[in-house]
Short mmCIF file of C-alpha atoms in Angstrom, two decimals:
data_model
loop_
_atom_site.label_atom_id
_atom_site.label_comp_id
_atom_site.label_asym_id
_atom_site.label_seq_id
_atom_site.Cartn_x
_atom_site.Cartn_y
_atom_site.Cartn_z
CA MET A 1 -5.54 15.17 18.31
CA ALA A 2 -2.98 14.25 16.12
CA HIS A 3 -0.06 12.11 17.08
CA ILE A 4 3.01 10.01 15.37
CA THR A 5 2.85 6.82 14.44
CA HIS A 6 5.14 4.29 14.06
CA PHE A 7 5.13 4.36 10.35
CA ASP A 8 6.85 7.75 10.39
CA PHE A 9 10.60 9.51 10.41
CA GLN A 10 11.64 9.75 14.07
CA ALA A 11 14.51 11.32 14.37
CA GLY A 12 17.37 9.62 16.36
CA ASN A 13 21.44 9.05 16.15
CA THR A 14 21.62 5.34 15.80
CA PHE A 15 23.61 3.58 13.38
CA LEU A 16 20.38 2.90 11.20
CA HIS A 17 19.90 6.54 11.42
CA GLY A 18 23.18 7.34 10.08
CA MET A 19 23.89 4.84 7.19
CA ASP A 20 23.96 5.57 3.55
CA ILE A 21 20.36 5.39 2.70
CA ARG A 22 21.84 3.59 -0.64
CA PHE A 23 23.15 1.31 1.16
CA LYS A 24 19.88 1.00 3.49
CA LEU A 25 17.60 0.10 0.77
CA ALA A 26 19.92 -2.66 -1.10
CA ILE A 27 20.05 -4.18 2.36
CA PHE A 28 16.14 -3.55 3.08
CA ILE A 29 15.41 -5.32 -0.41
CA GLY A 30 17.64 -7.85 0.34
CA VAL A 31 16.49 -8.90 3.97
CA ASN A 32 13.16 -9.11 2.12
CA LEU A 33 13.56 -11.19 -0.36
CA ALA A 34 15.51 -13.38 2.46
CA VAL A 35 12.46 -13.40 4.41
CA ALA A 36 10.48 -14.52 1.41
CA GLN A 37 12.56 -17.63 1.12
CA SER A 38 13.52 -18.34 4.76
CA ALA A 39 12.82 -21.20 7.21
CA LEU A 40 12.39 -21.24 11.12
CA VAL A 41 15.87 -20.53 11.76
CA GLY A 42 16.21 -17.80 9.62
CA LEU A 43 13.38 -16.25 11.07
CA SER A 44 13.54 -16.41 14.47
CA GLY A 45 17.55 -14.92 13.42
CA LEU A 46 15.58 -11.87 12.36
CA THR A 47 12.98 -11.36 15.22
CA VAL A 48 15.18 -11.47 17.60
CA LEU A 49 17.55 -8.86 15.85
CA LEU A 50 14.29 -6.86 15.58
CA ALA A 51 13.31 -7.54 19.21
CA ILE A 52 16.75 -5.95 20.24
CA THR A 53 16.60 -2.93 17.62
CA PHE A 54 12.79 -1.46 18.25
CA PRO A 55 13.69 -0.72 21.47
CA SER A 56 16.38 1.24 20.91
CA LEU A 57 14.55 3.46 18.24
CA GLY A 58 12.04 4.21 20.85
CA ILE A 59 9.19 1.62 19.54
CA SER A 60 6.56 0.56 21.75
CA PHE A 61 5.72 -3.11 21.19
CA LYS A 62 2.21 -1.93 22.91
CA LYS A 63 1.30 0.84 21.07
CA LEU A 64 2.87 -1.09 17.88
CA LEU A 65 0.21 -3.82 18.44
CA ILE A 66 -2.38 -1.32 18.71
CA GLU A 67 -1.45 0.24 15.52
CA LEU A 68 -1.68 -3.22 13.74
CA ARG A 69 -4.59 -4.59 15.14
CA LEU A 70 -6.57 -4.51 11.99
CA PHE A 71 -3.55 -6.03 10.28
CA ILE A 72 -3.05 -8.87 12.80
CA LEU A 73 -6.81 -9.40 12.33
CA LEU A 74 -6.05 -10.18 8.64
CA LEU A 75 -3.11 -12.37 9.66
CA LEU A 76 -5.33 -14.18 12.14
CA LEU A 77 -7.69 -14.79 9.00
CA VAL A 78 -4.62 -16.03 7.14
CA PHE A 79 -3.80 -18.20 9.34
CA LEU A 80 -7.00 -19.99 9.96
CA ALA A 81 -7.40 -20.20 5.94
CA ARG A 82 -4.07 -21.74 5.69
CA ALA A 83 -4.87 -24.15 8.52
CA VAL A 84 -7.93 -25.59 7.30
CA SER A 85 -6.90 -25.69 3.67
CA GLU A 86 -3.66 -27.52 3.84
CA THR A 87 -4.38 -31.60 3.49
CA GLY A 88 -2.22 -33.31 5.77
CA GLU A 89 -2.81 -35.14 9.50
CA SER A 90 -5.96 -33.89 11.34
CA LEU A 91 -5.46 -32.36 14.57
CA VAL A 92 -8.86 -32.36 15.93
CA SER A 93 -12.36 -34.72 15.39
CA GLY A 94 -15.22 -33.56 15.05
CA TRP A 95 -16.67 -30.50 12.19
CA LEU A 96 -13.05 -29.21 13.09
CA ARG A 97 -11.48 -32.21 11.42
CA GLN A 98 -10.03 -29.85 8.43
CA VAL A 99 -7.38 -28.06 10.95
CA THR A 100 -4.18 -30.08 9.96
CA LEU A 101 -0.93 -29.63 11.73
CA GLN A 102 0.64 -29.14 8.52
CA GLY A 103 -1.62 -26.50 8.02
CA ILE A 104 -1.01 -24.78 11.35
CA GLN A 105 2.64 -25.04 10.57
CA LYS A 106 2.57 -23.30 6.62
CA GLY A 107 0.11 -20.92 8.27
CA GLY A 108 2.46 -19.87 10.84
CA VAL A 109 5.43 -19.43 8.99
CA VAL A 110 3.63 -17.40 6.18
CA CYS A 111 1.88 -15.10 9.02
CA TRP A 112 5.63 -14.72 10.42
CA ARG A 113 6.86 -13.82 7.37
CA LEU A 114 4.10 -11.23 6.56
CA LEU A 115 4.61 -9.74 10.10
CA LEU A 116 8.66 -9.36 9.72
CA ILE A 117 8.14 -8.12 6.19
CA VAL A 118 5.70 -5.25 7.96
CA LEU A 119 7.80 -4.98 10.80
CA LEU A 120 10.88 -4.30 8.44
CA GLY A 121 8.99 -1.65 6.11
CA LEU A 122 8.49 0.10 9.84
CA LEU A 123 12.23 0.00 10.40
CA PHE A 124 12.84 1.63 7.12
CA ILE A 125 10.35 4.15 6.98
CA ARG A 126 11.09 4.63 11.05
CA THR A 127 14.52 5.58 10.44
CA SER A 128 14.82 7.47 7.15
CA ARG A 129 13.79 10.87 6.37
CA SER A 130 12.06 11.24 2.85
CA TRP A 131 14.32 13.47 0.87
CA GLU A 132 16.80 10.47 1.70
CA ILE A 133 14.49 7.99 0.15
CA LYS A 134 13.71 10.38 -2.81
CA ALA A 135 17.62 10.73 -3.51
CA ALA A 136 17.99 6.94 -3.11
CA ILE A 137 15.68 5.91 -5.45
CA GLN A 138 16.88 9.12 -7.75
CA TRP A 139 20.54 7.46 -7.82
CA TYR A 140 19.10 4.09 -8.61
CA LEU A 141 16.73 4.88 -11.23
CA ASP A 142 19.27 7.75 -12.82
CA PRO A 143 21.09 5.08 -15.06
CA ILE A 144 18.01 3.85 -16.72
CA PRO A 145 17.33 6.11 -19.95
CA LYS A 146 14.08 7.92 -20.68
CA VAL A 147 12.83 7.25 -17.03
CA PRO A 148 12.10 10.72 -15.27
CA ALA A 149 14.14 9.82 -12.33
CA GLN A 150 13.59 12.99 -10.30
CA ARG A 151 9.68 12.67 -10.73
CA LEU A 152 9.74 9.10 -9.76
CA SER A 153 11.68 9.40 -6.61
CA LEU A 154 9.68 12.62 -5.35
CA MET A 155 6.62 10.74 -6.08
CA PHE A 156 7.83 7.70 -4.00
CA SER A 157 8.82 10.52 -1.14
CA LEU A 158 5.63 11.69 -1.29
CA MET A 159 4.35 8.27 -1.18
CA PHE A 160 5.98 7.65 2.17
CA ARG A 161 5.24 10.89 3.62
CA PHE A 162 1.71 10.32 2.99
CA PHE A 163 1.63 6.88 3.86
CA PRO A 164 1.38 7.57 8.01
CA MET A 165 -0.84 9.99 7.27
CA ILE A 166 -3.80 8.34 6.18
CA LEU A 167 -3.21 5.47 8.55
CA GLU A 168 -3.36 8.63 11.45
CA LEU A 169 -6.30 10.35 9.70
CA HIS A 170 -8.10 6.44 9.58
CA ALA A 171 -7.41 6.34 13.28
CA ASP A 172 -8.75 9.08 13.78
CA ILE A 173 -11.76 9.26 11.69
CA SER A 174 -12.51 5.77 13.12
CA ASP A 175 -12.54 6.46 16.77
CA ALA A 176 -15.05 9.74 15.92
CA GLN A 177 -17.32 7.83 14.02
CA GLN A 178 -17.52 5.25 16.59
CA SER A 179 -18.11 8.00 18.99
CA ARG A 180 -21.17 8.86 17.04
CA LEU A 181 -22.06 5.63 16.71
CA VAL A 182 -22.06 5.40 12.69
CA GLY A 183 -20.78 1.26 13.23
CA LEU A 184 -24.38 0.75 14.39
CA ARG A 185 -25.76 1.71 10.93
CA LYS A 186 -27.12 -1.48 9.01
CA ASN A 187 -26.36 0.01 5.96
CA PRO A 188 -22.66 -1.03 5.16
CA LEU A 189 -22.76 1.10 1.76
CA PHE A 190 -23.54 3.90 4.46
CA ARG A 191 -20.80 3.16 6.29
CA LEU A 192 -18.12 2.93 3.73
CA LYS A 193 -19.17 6.05 2.14
CA VAL A 194 -18.95 8.21 5.21
CA MET A 195 -15.52 6.80 6.59
CA THR A 196 -13.73 7.20 2.78
CA VAL A 197 -15.65 10.52 2.07
CA ALA A 198 -14.48 11.80 5.66
CA LEU A 199 -10.97 10.23 5.12
CA LEU A 200 -10.60 11.59 1.51
CA GLU A 201 -11.70 14.91 2.32
CA ASN A 202 -9.36 15.03 5.19
CA THR A 203 -6.64 13.83 3.32
CA PHE A 204 -6.94 16.57 0.26
CA GLN A 205 -7.09 18.91 2.47
CA LYS A 206 -3.90 17.87 3.96
CA VAL A 207 -2.39 17.52 0.76
CA ASP A 208 -3.60 20.53 -0.64
CA GLU A 209 -1.88 22.34 1.95
CA MET A 210 1.34 20.78 1.03
CA THR A 211 1.21 21.56 -2.73
CA VAL A 212 0.13 25.23 -2.36
CA ALA A 213 3.34 25.10 -0.07
CA MET A 214 6.04 23.51 -3.03
CA GLU A 215 4.06 25.72 -5.36
CA SER A 216 5.10 28.68 -3.39
CA ARG A 217 8.66 28.13 -3.40
CA CYS A 218 8.75 27.19 -7.08
CA TYR A 219 9.33 23.23 -6.44
CA SER A 220 10.28 22.11 -9.84
CA ASP A 221 12.26 18.79 -11.09
CA GLU A 222 15.29 20.76 -11.57
CA ARG A 223 16.81 20.62 -8.33
CA THR A 224 19.97 20.27 -6.81
CA GLY A 225 19.85 16.93 -4.86
CA PRO A 226 21.80 16.10 -1.44
CA ILE A 227 25.09 14.37 -1.42
CA LEU A 228 25.08 10.81 -0.43
CA ILE A 229 28.69 9.73 0.86
CA SER A 230 29.28 6.01 1.47
CA ARG A 231 31.41 5.75 4.69
CA ARG A 232 33.15 2.15 5.80
CA SER A 233 31.01 1.11 8.21
CA ASP A 234 27.85 1.26 5.17
CA TRP A 235 30.15 -1.43 3.43
CA VAL A 236 30.42 -3.43 6.36
CA MET A 237 26.85 -3.42 6.78
CA LEU A 238 25.94 -4.23 3.49
CA VAL A 239 28.52 -7.40 3.13
CA THR A 240 27.71 -8.74 6.67
CA SER A 241 23.55 -8.25 5.46
CA ALA A 242 24.60 -10.28 2.72
CA ALA A 243 26.14 -13.04 4.33
CA GLY A 244 23.10 -12.88 6.82
CA CYS A 245 20.61 -13.37 4.15
CA LEU A 246 22.41 -16.10 2.47
CA VAL A 247 22.07 -17.76 6.26
CA MET A 248 18.88 -17.02 6.32
CA VAL A 249 17.81 -18.98 2.96
CA PHE A 250 20.29 -21.54 3.30
CA VAL A 251 20.02 -22.96 6.51
CA MET B 1 5.48 31.16 -13.92
CA SER B 2 4.14 28.87 -16.38
CA THR B 3 0.94 27.80 -15.45
CA GLU B 4 1.58 24.53 -16.58
CA ARG B 5 4.14 23.59 -13.91
CA PRO B 6 1.78 24.35 -10.80
CA ILE B 7 -0.66 21.76 -12.89
CA GLN B 8 1.77 19.08 -13.13
CA LEU B 9 3.12 19.27 -9.89
CA ARG B 10 -0.18 19.16 -8.29
CA SER B 11 -1.05 15.99 -10.59
CA THR B 12 2.29 14.80 -9.37
CA VAL B 13 1.35 15.00 -5.17
CA TYR B 14 -1.96 13.72 -6.50
CA ALA B 15 -0.59 10.52 -8.12
CA SER B 16 1.30 10.27 -5.13
CA LEU B 17 -1.70 10.44 -2.69
CA PHE B 18 -3.21 8.00 -4.39
CA ALA B 19 -0.11 5.62 -4.60
CA ALA B 20 -0.22 6.18 -0.63
CA LEU B 21 -3.86 5.56 -0.45
CA ILE B 22 -3.94 2.11 -2.18
CA SER B 23 -0.91 1.35 -0.01
CA ALA B 24 -2.76 2.22 3.02
CA GLY B 25 -5.88 0.31 1.55
CA ALA B 26 -4.24 -2.77 2.32
CA PHE B 27 -4.45 -2.10 6.30
CA ILE B 28 -7.40 -0.32 6.27
CA ALA B 29 -10.48 -2.99 7.16
CA PHE B 30 -13.80 -2.54 6.82
CA PRO B 31 -15.65 -4.76 8.81
CA LEU B 32 -18.23 -6.15 6.63
CA GLY B 33 -20.14 -9.13 8.02
CA PRO B 34 -17.46 -11.81 9.72
CA VAL B 35 -14.92 -11.36 7.28
CA PRO B 36 -13.37 -7.34 6.40
CA ILE B 37 -12.89 -6.34 3.37
CA VAL B 38 -9.82 -4.08 2.53
CA LEU B 39 -10.16 -1.07 0.39
CA GLN B 40 -7.30 -0.93 -1.48
CA ASN B 41 -8.75 -2.28 -5.08
CA MET B 42 -11.10 0.76 -4.31
CA PHE B 43 -8.39 3.14 -4.23
CA VAL B 44 -7.36 1.61 -7.72
CA LEU B 45 -10.66 2.42 -9.14
CA LEU B 46 -11.03 5.98 -7.72
CA ALA B 47 -7.23 6.78 -9.19
CA GLY B 48 -8.75 5.83 -12.73
CA VAL B 49 -11.54 8.17 -12.54
CA LEU B 50 -10.46 11.13 -10.49
CA LEU B 51 -6.35 11.02 -11.84
CA GLY B 52 -7.48 9.90 -15.80
CA TRP B 53 -5.46 7.05 -17.28
CA LYS B 54 -1.96 8.58 -17.02
CA TRP B 55 -1.34 10.13 -13.79
CA GLY B 56 -3.88 6.99 -12.54
CA ALA B 57 -1.28 4.74 -14.48
CA ALA B 58 1.40 6.67 -12.50
CA SER B 59 0.39 6.19 -9.03
CA VAL B 60 -0.36 2.37 -9.96
CA LEU B 61 3.42 2.16 -10.99
CA ILE B 62 4.27 3.79 -7.69
CA TYR B 63 2.43 1.42 -5.65
CA LEU B 64 3.72 -1.40 -7.76
CA LEU B 65 7.57 -0.33 -7.39
CA ALA B 66 7.28 0.19 -3.64
CA GLY B 67 5.74 -3.26 -3.20
CA ALA B 68 8.63 -4.91 -5.43
CA VAL B 69 11.39 -3.72 -3.63
CA GLY B 70 9.93 -4.79 -0.56
CA PHE B 71 7.68 -2.41 1.09
CA PRO B 72 4.39 -4.13 3.24
CA VAL B 73 2.42 -2.22 0.60
CA PHE B 74 0.37 -5.33 -1.09
CA SER B 75 -2.71 -7.14 0.44
CA ALA B 76 -2.32 -8.00 4.00
CA GLY B 77 0.97 -6.27 4.49
CA ARG B 78 2.83 -8.49 1.41
CA GLY B 79 5.63 -7.13 0.18
CA GLY B 80 8.84 -8.36 -2.40
CA LEU B 81 8.97 -9.48 -6.23
CA ALA B 82 8.07 -13.27 -5.25
CA HIS B 83 4.59 -11.88 -4.26
CA LEU B 84 4.30 -9.68 -6.83
CA PHE B 85 4.94 -12.63 -9.73
CA GLY B 86 3.31 -15.12 -6.80
CA PRO B 87 -0.44 -16.45 -7.47
CA THR B 88 -2.12 -13.43 -6.91
CA GLY B 89 0.40 -11.45 -8.68
CA GLY B 90 -2.03 -11.58 -11.71
CA TYR B 91 -4.43 -8.94 -9.73
CA LEU B 92 -1.76 -6.94 -8.20
CA MET B 93 -0.29 -6.46 -12.23
CA SER B 94 -3.93 -5.84 -13.31
CA TYR B 95 -4.27 -2.64 -11.58
CA LEU B 96 -1.94 -0.93 -14.22
CA PRO B 97 -4.49 -2.25 -17.51
CA ALA B 98 -7.40 -1.64 -15.36
CA VAL B 99 -6.39 1.80 -14.19
CA VAL B 100 -5.43 2.77 -17.62
CA ILE B 101 -9.06 1.85 -18.97
CA VAL B 102 -10.84 3.19 -16.23
CA GLY B 103 -9.28 6.58 -16.38
CA ALA B 104 -9.52 6.52 -20.33
CA VAL B 105 -13.14 5.26 -20.50
CA SER B 106 -14.59 7.60 -17.46
CA GLY B 107 -12.84 10.80 -19.08
CA TYR B 108 -14.98 9.90 -22.08
CA LEU B 109 -18.14 9.28 -20.76
CA PHE B 110 -17.76 12.23 -18.35
CA THR B 111 -17.80 14.33 -21.59
CA LEU B 112 -20.53 12.97 -22.69
CA ALA B 113 -22.10 13.53 -19.33
CA ALA B 114 -22.15 17.20 -19.87
CA GLY B 115 -22.39 18.02 -15.90
CA ASN B 116 -25.65 16.00 -15.69
CA ARG B 117 -24.76 14.41 -12.38
CA LYS B 118 -26.98 11.39 -12.10
CA LYS B 119 -25.55 10.26 -15.59
CA GLU B 120 -21.43 11.17 -14.35
CA ILE B 121 -22.36 8.26 -11.69
CA TYR B 122 -23.67 5.78 -13.95
CA PHE B 123 -20.79 6.39 -16.23
CA ASN B 124 -18.48 5.81 -13.07
CA ILE B 125 -20.03 2.52 -12.00
CA LEU B 126 -20.02 1.40 -15.57
CA SER B 127 -16.23 1.95 -16.23
CA MET B 128 -15.21 0.74 -12.62
CA ILE B 129 -17.32 -2.07 -13.56
CA LEU B 130 -14.87 -2.48 -16.32
CA GLY B 131 -11.89 -2.07 -14.43
CA SER B 132 -13.14 -4.57 -12.19
CA VAL B 133 -13.67 -7.54 -15.02
CA ILE B 134 -9.90 -6.66 -16.17
CA VAL B 135 -8.87 -7.29 -12.74
CA TYR B 136 -10.75 -10.43 -12.56
CA ALA B 137 -9.79 -11.83 -15.95
CA ILE B 138 -6.30 -11.26 -15.59
CA GLY B 139 -6.03 -12.03 -11.89
CA VAL B 140 -7.91 -15.29 -11.68
CA SER B 141 -6.34 -16.49 -15.14
CA TRP B 142 -2.94 -15.96 -13.46
CA LEU B 143 -3.84 -17.92 -10.37
CA LYS B 144 -4.96 -20.73 -12.57
CA VAL B 145 -2.13 -20.39 -14.44
CA VAL B 146 0.57 -20.97 -11.54
CA THR B 147 -1.97 -23.24 -9.20
CA GLY B 148 -2.95 -25.37 -12.00
CA LEU B 149 -6.38 -25.58 -10.52
CA SER B 150 -9.41 -26.19 -12.76
CA TRP B 151 -11.70 -22.89 -14.03
CA GLY B 152 -14.18 -23.77 -11.53
CA LYS B 153 -12.25 -24.09 -8.64
CA VAL B 154 -10.23 -20.97 -9.63
CA ILE B 155 -13.46 -18.72 -10.17
CA ALA B 156 -14.86 -20.41 -6.62
CA VAL B 157 -11.50 -19.20 -4.36
CA GLY B 158 -10.55 -16.00 -6.45
CA MET B 159 -13.23 -14.39 -7.63
CA LEU B 160 -16.94 -15.64 -6.24
CA PRO B 161 -15.86 -14.68 -2.75
CA PHE B 162 -15.25 -11.19 -3.33
CA LEU B 163 -18.15 -10.26 -5.34
CA ILE B 164 -20.54 -8.46 -3.20
CA GLY B 165 -17.58 -6.46 -1.54
CA ASP B 166 -16.48 -5.48 -5.15
CA GLY B 167 -20.39 -4.41 -6.06
CA LEU B 168 -20.25 -2.49 -2.83
CA LYS B 169 -17.04 -0.71 -3.26
CA ILE B 170 -18.08 0.36 -7.13
CA GLY B 171 -21.25 1.52 -5.43
CA ALA B 172 -19.59 3.31 -2.80
CA ALA B 173 -16.50 4.95 -5.22
CA ALA B 174 -19.00 6.01 -7.98
CA TYR B 175 -20.83 8.50 -5.32
CA ILE B 176 -17.45 9.42 -3.46
CA ALA B 177 -15.89 10.49 -6.70
CA GLU B 178 -18.55 12.59 -7.56
CA ILE B 179 -17.95 14.06 -4.07
CA VAL B 180 -14.25 14.61 -4.28
CA ARG B 181 -13.91 15.40 -8.38
CA PRO B 182 -14.94 19.14 -7.74
CA ARG B 183 -12.58 19.55 -5.16
CA MET B 184 -9.46 18.37 -7.39
CA LYS B 185 -10.55 20.87 -9.67
CA ALA B 186 -10.49 23.72 -7.90
#
């Protein structure tokens, strides 16, 4: 049965939902850049902030962990690769002697950053409607000459609409194929084919339905866009976030 | 109503879909032995074969733009300019020339195949191998420049471990393209 993933817009009346999307996008980009440069203090601060924010947006940590299980597995691999590839003080003897303290520290920080980037993306998508994202991208691209801002922004917003749909379909198809014991087939090419064909077939069906709906409404590039209005609270949030980003990078 | 508009709209939607598929490919891991492979580069190659060079390039551009502004769409859920210009940024940037070449070559070879399904699959494989060569040529060179490792080490770290998975992905993608193509033309 279809269900809403966390990587999908959820209506609400929180401050993040009400923010001007242009400010929200700028803050999102800034915080992402800060995460890439910040050390333990900055990462800890942001983690606490997200841990406080997520429950108010109705995000269940348990459900999130289930949804991100494959990503967490990838993070674990990244961590292990870092732990054994970094030179430094060896922690254990025997065949595990390649695991170093420096490797564990660096691996931990890298995985922490990656996880925060994903959670920030989730926060943005969760609190932003696709038309809002489209409007913000268009607003930023409009001043650039010879760039089809309207079409690019439409593609951007569609991409964010399709992204959770694909993840949801993938989860459903995986469950269906597991129940039919496809995982026991030894031929990896076969397993890859049946998974991807089913995913693409289902995705194309949904996308075709949407295209027909857009065509039937004579959708075109010449559309009246929404009016974006900034409030004082948006400016306050922008300045606060900029200060927070500087603290994250330099402390 | 002009017939051009629906075709363009459909192409726009499909290009967005492939941008989303390439992004979601970072999160869709496929277990192959002890290490899972991600489907991201397979969707890049498929975008070239199915959308052609122009719309394929548009989908990759949208994907790179989303990653550059910080959305977690790069491999292992990364995002941001730092990753785009980091050690593995060469692979990401190579997606653009790769999808253009795959789209142009497969489009040309598709007309030569003249409806012969077997030939079409072989030509798909050929164009996708060419695309993968471009990805590795740019990706490995960039990795060498950024890390300063020797060619031998860079190839051992940045290319050899992925070749088997890539071979499988190309084999599957060539077959998948043949199944999905008629649906896109409908």
